[in-house]
Every structure is written in structure tokens, then in C-alpha cells.
PDB file of C-alpha atoms and ligand atoms in Angstrom:
ATOM      1  CA  MET A   1      88.234 129.000 120.160  1.00  0.00           C
ATOM      2  CA  ILE A   2      90.509 126.100 118.877  1.00  0.00           C
ATOM      3  CA  THR A   3      88.680 122.796 120.355  1.00  0.00           C
ATOM      4  CA  LEU A   4      90.776 119.612 120.659  1.00  0.00           C
ATOM      5  CA  PHE A   5      89.685 116.129 120.841  1.00  0.00           C
ATOM      6  CA  GLN A   6      91.759 114.037 122.831  1.00  0.00           C
ATOM      7  CA  ILE A   7      92.440 110.675 124.766  1.00  0.00           C
ATOM      8  CA  THR A   8      95.347 112.125 127.443  1.00  0.00           C
ATOM      9  CA  GLY A   9      98.541 110.202 126.830  1.00  0.00           C
ATOM     10  CA  SER A  10      97.115 108.762 123.399  1.00  0.00           C
ATOM     11  CA  SER A  11      98.819 110.386 120.022  1.00  0.00           C
ATOM     12  CA  SER A  12      96.746 113.346 121.149  1.00  0.00           C
ATOM     13  CA  PHE A  13      99.889 114.331 123.358  1.00  0.00           C
ATOM     14  CA  ALA A  14     101.474 115.511 120.234  1.00  0.00           C
ATOM     15  CA  ALA A  15      98.536 117.599 118.957  1.00  0.00           C
ATOM     16  CA  ARG A  16      97.995 119.287 122.474  1.00  0.00           C
ATOM     17  CA  ALA A  17     101.925 119.700 123.121  1.00  0.00           C
ATOM     18  CA  ALA A  18     102.278 122.018 119.785  1.00  0.00           C
ATOM     19  CA  LEU A  19      99.114 124.008 120.912  1.00  0.00           C
ATOM     20  CA  GLU A  20     101.195 124.277 124.448  1.00  0.00           C
ATOM     21  CA  CYS A  21     104.307 125.310 122.713  1.00  0.00           C
ATOM     22  CA  ALA A  22     102.384 128.119 120.737  1.00  0.00           C
ATOM     23  CA  GLY A  23     100.870 129.720 123.367  1.00  0.00           C
ATOM     24  CA  ALA A  24      97.230 128.920 122.155  1.00  0.00           C
ATOM     25  CA  ASP A  25      94.026 129.629 123.251  1.00  0.00           C
ATOM     26  CA  TYR A  26      92.154 126.586 123.059  1.00  0.00           C
ATOM     27  CA  GLU A  27      89.903 123.991 124.950  1.00  0.00           C
ATOM     28  CA  VAL A  28      89.826 119.817 124.921  1.00  0.00           C
ATOM     29  CA  VAL A  29      86.880 117.493 125.125  1.00  0.00           C
ATOM     30  CA  ASP A  30      88.289 114.050 126.428  1.00  0.00           C
ATOM     31  CA  VAL A  31      86.767 111.386 124.219  1.00  0.00           C
ATOM     32  CA  HIS A  32      86.079 108.261 126.410  1.00  0.00           C
ATOM     33  CA  PRO A  33      88.163 105.416 124.479  1.00  0.00           C
ATOM     34  CA  ARG A  34      85.158 103.009 124.410  1.00  0.00           C
ATOM     35  CA  ARG A  35      82.401 105.740 124.575  1.00  0.00           C
ATOM     36  CA  ARG A  36      83.623 107.830 121.586  1.00  0.00           C
ATOM     37  CA  ASP A  37      79.536 108.730 120.433  1.00  0.00           C
ATOM     38  CA  GLU A  38      79.566 110.672 123.955  1.00  0.00           C
ATOM     39  CA  ALA A  39      81.875 113.078 122.982  1.00  0.00           C
ATOM     40  CA  PRO A  40      79.990 116.113 121.680  1.00  0.00           C
ATOM     41  CA  GLY A  41      81.032 117.310 118.331  1.00  0.00           C
ATOM     42  CA  PHE A  42      83.882 114.489 117.913  1.00  0.00           C
ATOM     43  CA  ALA A  43      82.080 112.506 114.861  1.00  0.00           C
ATOM     44  CA  GLU A  44      81.759 115.872 113.017  1.00  0.00           C
ATOM     45  CA  ALA A  45      85.390 116.511 113.689  1.00  0.00           C
ATOM     46  CA  ASN A  46      86.854 113.364 112.616  1.00  0.00           C
ATOM     47  CA  PRO A  47      84.305 110.757 111.319  1.00  0.00           C
ATOM     48  CA  LEU A  48      86.874 108.189 111.536  1.00  0.00           C
ATOM     49  CA  GLN A  49      86.414 109.168 115.328  1.00  0.00           C
ATOM     50  CA  ARG A  50      89.998 108.948 116.267  1.00  0.00           C
ATOM     51  CA  VAL A  51      92.271 111.283 117.875  1.00  0.00           C
ATOM     52  CA  PRO A  52      93.917 113.771 117.728  1.00  0.00           C
ATOM     53  CA  ALA A  53      90.902 115.687 115.967  1.00  0.00           C
ATOM     54  CA  LEU A  54      90.465 119.232 115.841  1.00  0.00           C
ATOM     55  CA  ARG A  55      88.060 122.258 115.092  1.00  0.00           C
ATOM     56  CA  GLU A  56      88.398 125.787 114.912  1.00  0.00           C
ATOM     57  CA  GLY A  57      85.058 127.333 113.152  1.00  0.00           C
ATOM     58  CA  ASP A  58      84.909 126.187 109.615  1.00  0.00           C
ATOM     59  CA  VAL A  59      88.201 124.070 110.189  1.00  0.00           C
ATOM     60  CA  ARG A  60      88.053 120.789 110.916  1.00  0.00           C
ATOM     61  CA  LEU A  61      90.990 118.316 111.170  1.00  0.00           C
ATOM     62  CA  ALA A  62      92.370 115.160 111.640  1.00  0.00           C
ATOM     63  CA  GLU A  63      95.322 112.921 111.647  1.00  0.00           C
ATOM     64  CA  THR A  64      98.457 113.868 113.725  1.00  0.00           C
ATOM     65  CA  GLY A  65     100.974 115.271 111.075  1.00  0.00           C
ATOM     66  CA  ALA A  66      97.995 117.452 109.301  1.00  0.00           C
ATOM     67  CA  ILE A  67      96.947 118.962 112.784  1.00  0.00           C
ATOM     68  CA  LEU A  68     101.207 119.426 113.628  1.00  0.00           C
ATOM     69  CA  LEU A  69     101.086 121.133 110.153  1.00  0.00           C
ATOM     70  CA  TRP A  70      98.531 123.408 110.589  1.00  0.00           C
ATOM     71  CA  ILE A  71      99.286 124.228 114.144  1.00  0.00           C
ATOM     72  CA  GLY A  72     102.779 125.345 113.032  1.00  0.00           C
ATOM     73  CA  ASP A  73     101.243 127.493 110.028  1.00  0.00           C
ATOM     74  CA  ARG A  74      98.421 128.919 112.804  1.00  0.00           C
ATOM     75  CA  PHE A  75     100.813 130.372 115.119  1.00  0.00           C
ATOM     76  CA  PRO A  76     103.805 131.521 112.955  1.00  0.00           C
ATOM     77  CA  GLU A  77     105.111 133.828 116.096  1.00  0.00           C
ATOM     78  CA  ALA A  78     105.394 130.664 117.968  1.00  0.00           C
ATOM     79  CA  GLY A  79     108.679 129.741 115.413  1.00  0.00           C
ATOM     80  CA  LEU A  80     107.119 126.082 114.893  1.00  0.00           C
ATOM     81  CA  ALA A  81     107.500 125.627 111.385  1.00  0.00           C
ATOM     82  CA  PRO A  82     110.496 127.136 109.263  1.00  0.00           C
ATOM     83  CA  ALA A  83     109.764 129.934 106.157  1.00  0.00           C
ATOM     84  CA  ILE A  84     107.744 128.899 102.981  1.00  0.00           C
ATOM     85  CA  GLY A  85     110.221 128.271 100.817  1.00  0.00           C
ATOM     86  CA  THR A  86     113.218 127.367 102.916  1.00  0.00           C
ATOM     87  CA  THR A  87     115.239 124.575 102.631  1.00  0.00           C
ATOM     88  CA  ALA A  88     113.961 123.889 106.319  1.00  0.00           C
ATOM     89  CA  ARG A  89     110.718 123.793 105.191  1.00  0.00           C
ATOM     90  CA  ALA A  90     111.516 121.237 103.027  1.00  0.00           C
ATOM     91  CA  ASP A  91     113.103 119.262 105.912  1.00  0.00           C
ATOM     92  CA  HIS A  92     109.563 120.356 107.895  1.00  0.00           C
ATOM     93  CA  TYR A  93     107.322 118.543 105.639  1.00  0.00           C
ATOM     94  CA  ARG A  94     109.741 115.447 105.015  1.00  0.00           C
ATOM     95  CA  TRP A  95     110.235 114.747 108.853  1.00  0.00           C
ATOM     96  CA  VAL A  96     106.367 115.199 109.616  1.00  0.00           C
ATOM     97  CA  THR A  97     105.593 113.088 106.897  1.00  0.00           C
ATOM     98  CA  TRP A  98     107.951 110.788 107.817  1.00  0.00           C
ATOM     99  CA  CYS A  99     106.583 110.373 111.619  1.00  0.00           C
ATOM    100  CA  ALA A 100     103.136 110.177 109.950  1.00  0.00           C
ATOM    101  CA  ASN A 101     103.506 107.542 107.522  1.00  0.00           C
ATOM    102  CA  THR A 102     106.883 105.860 108.527  1.00  0.00           C
ATOM    103  CA  LEU A 103     107.565 106.037 112.369  1.00  0.00           C
ATOM    104  CA  HIS A 104     103.647 106.393 113.683  1.00  0.00           C
ATOM    105  CA  VAL A 105     102.486 103.406 111.554  1.00  0.00           C
ATOM    106  CA  GLY A 106     105.608 101.597 112.589  1.00  0.00           C
ATOM    107  CA  TRP A 107     104.478 101.135 116.115  1.00  0.00           C
ATOM    108  CA  TRP A 108     101.097  99.332 114.722  1.00  0.00           C
ATOM    109  CA  PRO A 109     102.428  95.809 114.004  1.00  0.00           C
ATOM    110  CA  ILE A 110     104.279  95.893 117.846  1.00  0.00           C
ATOM    111  CA  MET A 111     101.346  97.575 119.437  1.00  0.00           C
ATOM    112  CA  ALA A 112      98.633  96.765 117.877  1.00  0.00           C
ATOM    113  CA  GLY A 113      99.009  93.373 115.695  1.00  0.00           C
ATOM    114  CA  PHE A 114      95.126  92.542 116.262  1.00  0.00           C
ATOM    115  CA  TYR A 115      94.703  95.714 113.435  1.00  0.00           C
ATOM    116  CA  PHE A 116      96.221  92.976 110.871  1.00  0.00           C
ATOM    117  CA  THR A 117      95.124  90.029 111.979  1.00  0.00           C
ATOM    118  CA  ASN A 118      93.355  87.543 114.616  1.00  0.00           C
ATOM    119  CA  ASN A 119      95.811  84.728 114.249  1.00  0.00           C
ATOM    120  CA  GLU A 120      98.183  85.073 117.597  1.00  0.00           C
ATOM    121  CA  SER A 121     101.011  83.270 115.759  1.00  0.00           C
ATOM    122  CA  ALA A 122     100.628  86.086 113.024  1.00  0.00           C
ATOM    123  CA  GLN A 123     100.770  88.640 115.462  1.00  0.00           C
ATOM    124  CA  GLU A 124     103.859  87.623 116.991  1.00  0.00           C
ATOM    125  CA  SER A 125     105.309  87.500 113.204  1.00  0.00           C
ATOM    126  CA  LEU A 126     104.303  91.134 113.112  1.00  0.00           C
ATOM    127  CA  GLU A 127     105.987  91.709 116.399  1.00  0.00           C
ATOM    128  CA  VAL A 128     109.331  90.559 114.996  1.00  0.00           C
ATOM    129  CA  ARG A 129     108.844  92.338 111.650  1.00  0.00           C
ATOM    130  CA  GLY A 130     107.938  95.229 113.530  1.00  0.00           C
ATOM    131  CA  ARG A 131     111.067  95.806 115.368  1.00  0.00           C
ATOM    132  CA  GLU A 132     113.639  94.947 112.590  1.00  0.00           C
ATOM    133  CA  ASN A 133     111.785  97.850 110.774  1.00  0.00           C
ATOM    134  CA  MET A 134     111.605  99.834 114.071  1.00  0.00           C
ATOM    135  CA  ASP A 135     115.237  99.285 114.581  1.00  0.00           C
ATOM    136  CA  ARG A 136     116.066 100.510 111.055  1.00  0.00           C
ATOM    137  CA  HIS A 137     113.861 103.808 111.675  1.00  0.00           C
ATOM    138  CA  GLY A 138     115.719 104.565 114.636  1.00  0.00           C
ATOM    139  CA  ARG A 139     119.327 104.419 112.621  1.00  0.00           C
ATOM    140  CA  HIS A 140     117.639 106.835 109.964  1.00  0.00           C
ATOM    141  CA  LEU A 141     116.977 109.077 112.590  1.00  0.00           C
ATOM    142  CA  GLU A 142     120.014 108.679 114.570  1.00  0.00           C
ATOM    143  CA  ALA A 143     121.844 109.256 111.350  1.00  0.00           C
ATOM    144  CA  TRP A 144     120.076 113.195 110.883  1.00  0.00           C
ATOM    145  CA  LEU A 145     120.031 114.054 114.792  1.00  0.00           C
ATOM    146  CA  SER A 146     124.106 113.194 115.056  1.00  0.00           C
ATOM    147  CA  ASP A 147     124.586 116.141 112.190  1.00  0.00           C
ATOM    148  CA  HIS A 148     121.273 118.244 113.288  1.00  0.00           C
ATOM    149  CA  GLU A 149     120.317 119.396 116.698  1.00  0.00           C
ATOM    150  CA  TRP A 150     116.623 119.872 115.629  1.00  0.00           C
ATOM    151  CA  LEU A 151     114.603 118.313 112.599  1.00  0.00           C
ATOM    152  CA  ALA A 152     113.965 120.791 110.150  1.00  0.00           C
ATOM    153  CA  GLY A 153     116.234 124.458 110.829  1.00  0.00           C
ATOM    154  CA  ASP A 154     117.929 125.426 113.658  1.00  0.00           C
ATOM    155  CA  SER A 155     115.085 125.873 115.856  1.00  0.00           C
ATOM    156  CA  PHE A 156     112.966 123.398 117.556  1.00  0.00           C
ATOM    157  CA  GLY A 157     109.498 122.637 115.997  1.00  0.00           C
ATOM    158  CA  VAL A 158     106.283 120.406 115.545  1.00  0.00           C
ATOM    159  CA  SER A 159     108.596 117.623 113.628  1.00  0.00           C
ATOM    160  CA  ASP A 160     110.675 117.491 116.893  1.00  0.00           C
ATOM    161  CA  ILE A 161     107.363 117.208 118.970  1.00  0.00           C
ATOM    162  CA  TYR A 162     105.883 114.357 116.840  1.00  0.00           C
ATOM    163  CA  ALA A 163     109.336 112.471 116.916  1.00  0.00           C
ATOM    164  CA  TYR A 164     109.285 113.139 120.605  1.00  0.00           C
ATOM    165  CA  MET A 165     106.180 111.151 120.993  1.00  0.00           C
ATOM    166  CA  LEU A 166     107.071 108.471 118.534  1.00  0.00           C
ATOM    167  CA  VAL A 167     110.468 107.952 120.091  1.00  0.00           C
ATOM    168  CA  GLY A 168     109.092 107.947 123.672  1.00  0.00           C
ATOM    169  CA  TRP A 169     107.066 104.986 123.388  1.00  0.00           C
ATOM    170  CA  ALA A 170     109.834 102.968 123.134  1.00  0.00           C
ATOM    171  CA  ASN A 171     109.678 103.226 126.941  1.00  0.00           C
ATOM    172  CA  TYR A 172     106.723 100.598 127.025  1.00  0.00           C
ATOM    173  CA  TYR A 173     109.498  97.936 125.849  1.00  0.00           C
ATOM    174  CA  ASP A 174     112.043  96.653 127.523  1.00  0.00           C
ATOM    175  CA  ASP A 175     114.108  95.710 124.190  1.00  0.00           C
ATOM    176  CA  ILE A 176     113.054  98.528 121.870  1.00  0.00           C
ATOM    177  CA  THR A 177     115.449 101.614 121.977  1.00  0.00           C
ATOM    178  CA  LEU A 178     114.918 103.996 118.578  1.00  0.00           C
ATOM    179  CA  GLY A 179     118.661 105.187 117.376  1.00  0.00           C
ATOM    180  CA  GLY A 180     121.564 106.068 119.666  1.00  0.00           C
ATOM    181  CA  PRO A 181     122.713 109.114 121.875  1.00  0.00           C
ATOM    182  CA  ALA A 182     121.746 111.275 119.338  1.00  0.00           C
ATOM    183  CA  VAL A 183     118.122 110.447 119.290  1.00  0.00           C
ATOM    184  CA  ALA A 184     118.377 110.250 123.517  1.00  0.00           C
ATOM    185  CA  GLY A 185     119.939 114.006 123.343  1.00  0.00           C
ATOM    186  CA  HIS A 186     117.078 115.138 121.206  1.00  0.00           C
ATOM    187  CA  TYR A 187     114.914 113.538 123.433  1.00  0.00           C
ATOM    188  CA  GLU A 188     116.309 114.945 126.378  1.00  0.00           C
ATOM    189  CA  ARG A 189     115.958 118.401 124.699  1.00  0.00           C
ATOM    190  CA  VAL A 190     112.803 118.378 123.743  1.00  0.00           C
ATOM    191  CA  GLY A 191     111.665 116.899 127.072  1.00  0.00           C
ATOM    192  CA  ALA A 192     112.734 119.523 128.813  1.00  0.00           C
ATOM    193  CA  ILE A 193     110.828 122.431 126.487  1.00  0.00           C
ATOM    194  CA  PRO A 194     108.336 124.288 129.185  1.00  0.00           C
ATOM    195  CA  GLY A 195     105.662 123.558 126.744  1.00  0.00           C
ATOM    196  CA  ILE A 196     106.386 119.765 126.628  1.00  0.00           C
ATOM    197  CA  VAL A 197     107.056 119.483 130.343  1.00  0.00           C
ATOM    198  CA  ARG A 198     103.531 121.197 130.784  1.00  0.00           C
ATOM    199  CA  THR A 199     101.712 118.747 128.272  1.00  0.00           C
ATOM    200  CA  ARG A 200     102.948 115.571 129.925  1.00  0.00           C
ATOM    201  CA  GLU A 201     101.455 117.301 133.306  1.00  0.00           C
ATOM    202  CA  LEU A 202      98.415 117.961 131.695  1.00  0.00           C
ATOM    203  CA  ASP A 203      98.388 114.112 129.907  1.00  0.00           C
ATOM    204  CA  ASP A 204      99.182 112.687 133.322  1.00  0.00           C
ATOM    205  CA  LEU A 205     102.426 111.525 131.991  1.00  0.00           C
ATOM    206  CA  ASP A 206     105.995 110.705 133.234  1.00  0.00           C
ATOM    207  CA  ASP A 207     109.471 111.661 131.085  1.00  0.00           C
ATOM    208  CA  ARG A 208     109.381 108.304 129.723  1.00  0.00           C
ATOM    209  CA  PHE A 209     105.809 108.488 128.541  1.00  0.00           C
ATOM    210  CA  MET A 210     104.324 106.408 131.856  1.00  0.00           C
ATOM    211  CA  ARG A 211     101.217 107.140 132.633  1.00  0.00           C
ATOM    212  CA  TYR A 212     101.047 108.259 136.383  1.00  0.00           C
ATOM    213  CA  HIS A 213      97.326 106.999 136.606  1.00  0.00           C
ATOM    214  CA  PRO A 214      96.735 104.313 133.823  1.00  0.00           C
ATOM    215  CA  GLU A 215      92.937 103.942 134.991  1.00  0.00           C
ATOM    216  CA  LEU A 216      92.480 107.715 134.386  1.00  0.00           C
ATOM    217  CA  ARG A 217      91.622 109.443 130.721  1.00  0.00           C
ATOM    218  CA  GLY A 218      91.372 113.263 131.273  1.00  0.00           C
ATOM    219  CA  GLY A 219      91.364 112.890 134.940  1.00  0.00           C
ATOM    220  CA  LYS A 220      88.357 110.625 134.844  1.00  0.00           C
ATOM    221  CA  PRO A 221      88.239 106.683 135.613  1.00  0.00           C
ATOM    222  CA  LEU A 222      88.284 104.607 132.209  1.00  0.00           C
ATOM    223  CA  ASP A 223      84.865 102.837 133.182  1.00  0.00           C
TER     224      ASP A 223
HETATM  225  N1  GSH B 301      96.505 108.391 111.697  1.00  0.00           N
HETATM  226  C1  GSH B 301      96.140 108.306 112.964  1.00  0.00           C
HETATM  227  C2  GSH B 301      95.906 107.721 113.798  1.00  0.00           C
HETATM  228  C3  GSH B 301      95.459 108.015 114.792  1.00  0.00           C
HETATM  229  C4  GSH B 301      94.965 106.982 115.947  1.00  0.00           C
HETATM  230  O1  GSH B 301      95.264 105.758 115.870  1.00  0.00           O
HETATM  231  N2  GSH B 301      94.223 107.296 117.195  1.00  0.00           N
HETATM  232  C5  GSH B 301      94.220 106.019 118.398  1.00  0.00           C
HETATM  233  C6  GSH B 301      94.349 106.853 119.681  1.00  0.00           C
HETATM  234  S1  GSH B 301      96.193 107.017 119.544  1.00  0.00           S
HETATM  235  C7  GSH B 301      92.612 106.096 117.807  1.00  0.00           C
HETATM  236  O2  GSH B 301      92.106 106.945 118.418  1.00  0.00           O
HETATM  237  N3  GSH B 301      92.204 104.879 117.615  1.00  0.00           N
HETATM  238  C8  GSH B 301      90.973 104.367 117.462  1.00  0.00           C
HETATM  239  C9  GSH B 301      90.897 103.698 115.891  1.00  0.00           C
HETATM  240  O3  GSH B 301      91.629 103.518 115.212  1.00  0.00           O
HETATM  241  O4  GSH B 301      89.621 103.721 116.208  1.00  0.00           O
HETATM  242  C10 GSH B 301      96.850 109.927 113.282  1.00  0.00           C
HETATM  243  O5  GSH B 301      98.131 110.159 113.031  1.00  0.00           O
HETATM  244  O6  GSH B 301      96.307 110.809 114.372  1.00  0.00           O
END
């Protein structure tokens, strides 16, 4: 049995969505954001105690990108990862990795300047530069999606799930939109896939990534 360690509405959304889209049999362990030691098995699965983390037998995985790549291969019949050796497979590596080390971390200066500095004016500068960077990243995604329905190959896959979540986070900000019509179209297409709709329901999110119940995680009060 696969165990997913998650905080609903966080980065673990992408891992859960991939499991749902793969039709996987899995269980979840809800991690309390401020009491991570209480989640059984979490520290063994990921010593950094970040979500998502995943375990299946001896396999212990962390990092959203790694988990998505693993799920794509673990459930080949679901078609969420193109065949090894194809051009589409190269695009799959490229986009999952780009999401992980460019688009995902691109959010941190905007969402979490406190990771970098306690200085408030420095945090404001980070936010400004962060927005410029995200604008550039959005244009990069827009250029690709103007010519491609999906990020890797001719069908929906795990890279689309990752990009969908990270693009969706722009809904938290009135002044940030990633890309243009092609990114918006991709967001609509991915958002309509039954496994994605189901995951939004499970994670208590509307189609703009807003929590229906901001005070709950995994259906339980935060405190
Ligand atoms: N690079 C990690 C980042 C995951 C991450 O930042 N998760 C957040 C929740 S969205 C978390 O658990 N943060 C707690 C911490 O950084 O200690 C990934 O891609 O999975």
C-alpha cells in the first residue's frame, strides 16, 4: 500500500492528484503543519518533514518532482509518463524538473520571503523581483503551450499536473497571472480531468485553488 503524507491544499496536492489520476490504491496521513512530529512515520519517510512525502514498502520518497516522476513510472498503464527513449519522455523530464527547480521555487520570494530574510524591506524587494521572475516563467510556459496541448507528448501527464498546481497558486494574488491564453486553456483542460476534480474535492479546494474551509486541514481544525 502506498502512503502519502500530506497537508491538504499544499504542494502535496500534485502528488495526490497524480495518485488519483493513476487510479492508485493509497492511504493518506494528514500532517499538522505545526505539529509534524505527531504524524506517524512521517520523519522516516522524509527527515526534512516536508510534504509531500510518500512510502511504499522500502521506497521512501520526498520532493514533488521526484514523487511525480515515480508515480508516472509506477503506474505505466495510466499513461501519465511517456515511454522511455521518446522525445516526449525528454519533455517530461524537462517540464517536471522545470516546475520543481524554477516555477515552484519561483513562488518562494513572493509567498515566503521570511525563508530568506527577517528584514521586511528586503522581503518587499524579494516580492518585486519574484513577480518579475514569475512573469518571465509564465511567458516561457505560454510559448510552449501555444504550440502544444500538453507539456510532454500528445496526452495529459504528471508534468501537466505539476504546472497546473503552480499556475493555480497565482489565484492567490490579484496582480499575478502566469502566461496568457494558452496557459489559461491548459489550466482549464487539466482542471476538468476527473482525477483532478476529485483531488480538489478531497483537498477542499475550489477551481481557483482557494480553500473552502481555510481553518481546516485534512478535514480537521488547525488547532
Ligand atoms: N521542494 C519541496 C518543497 C515542499 C514544501 O515546501 N512543502 C511545504 C508545504 S507546501 C512544507 O512542508 N514546508 C515546511 C518546511 O519547509 O519546513 C517539494 O517540491 O516537495
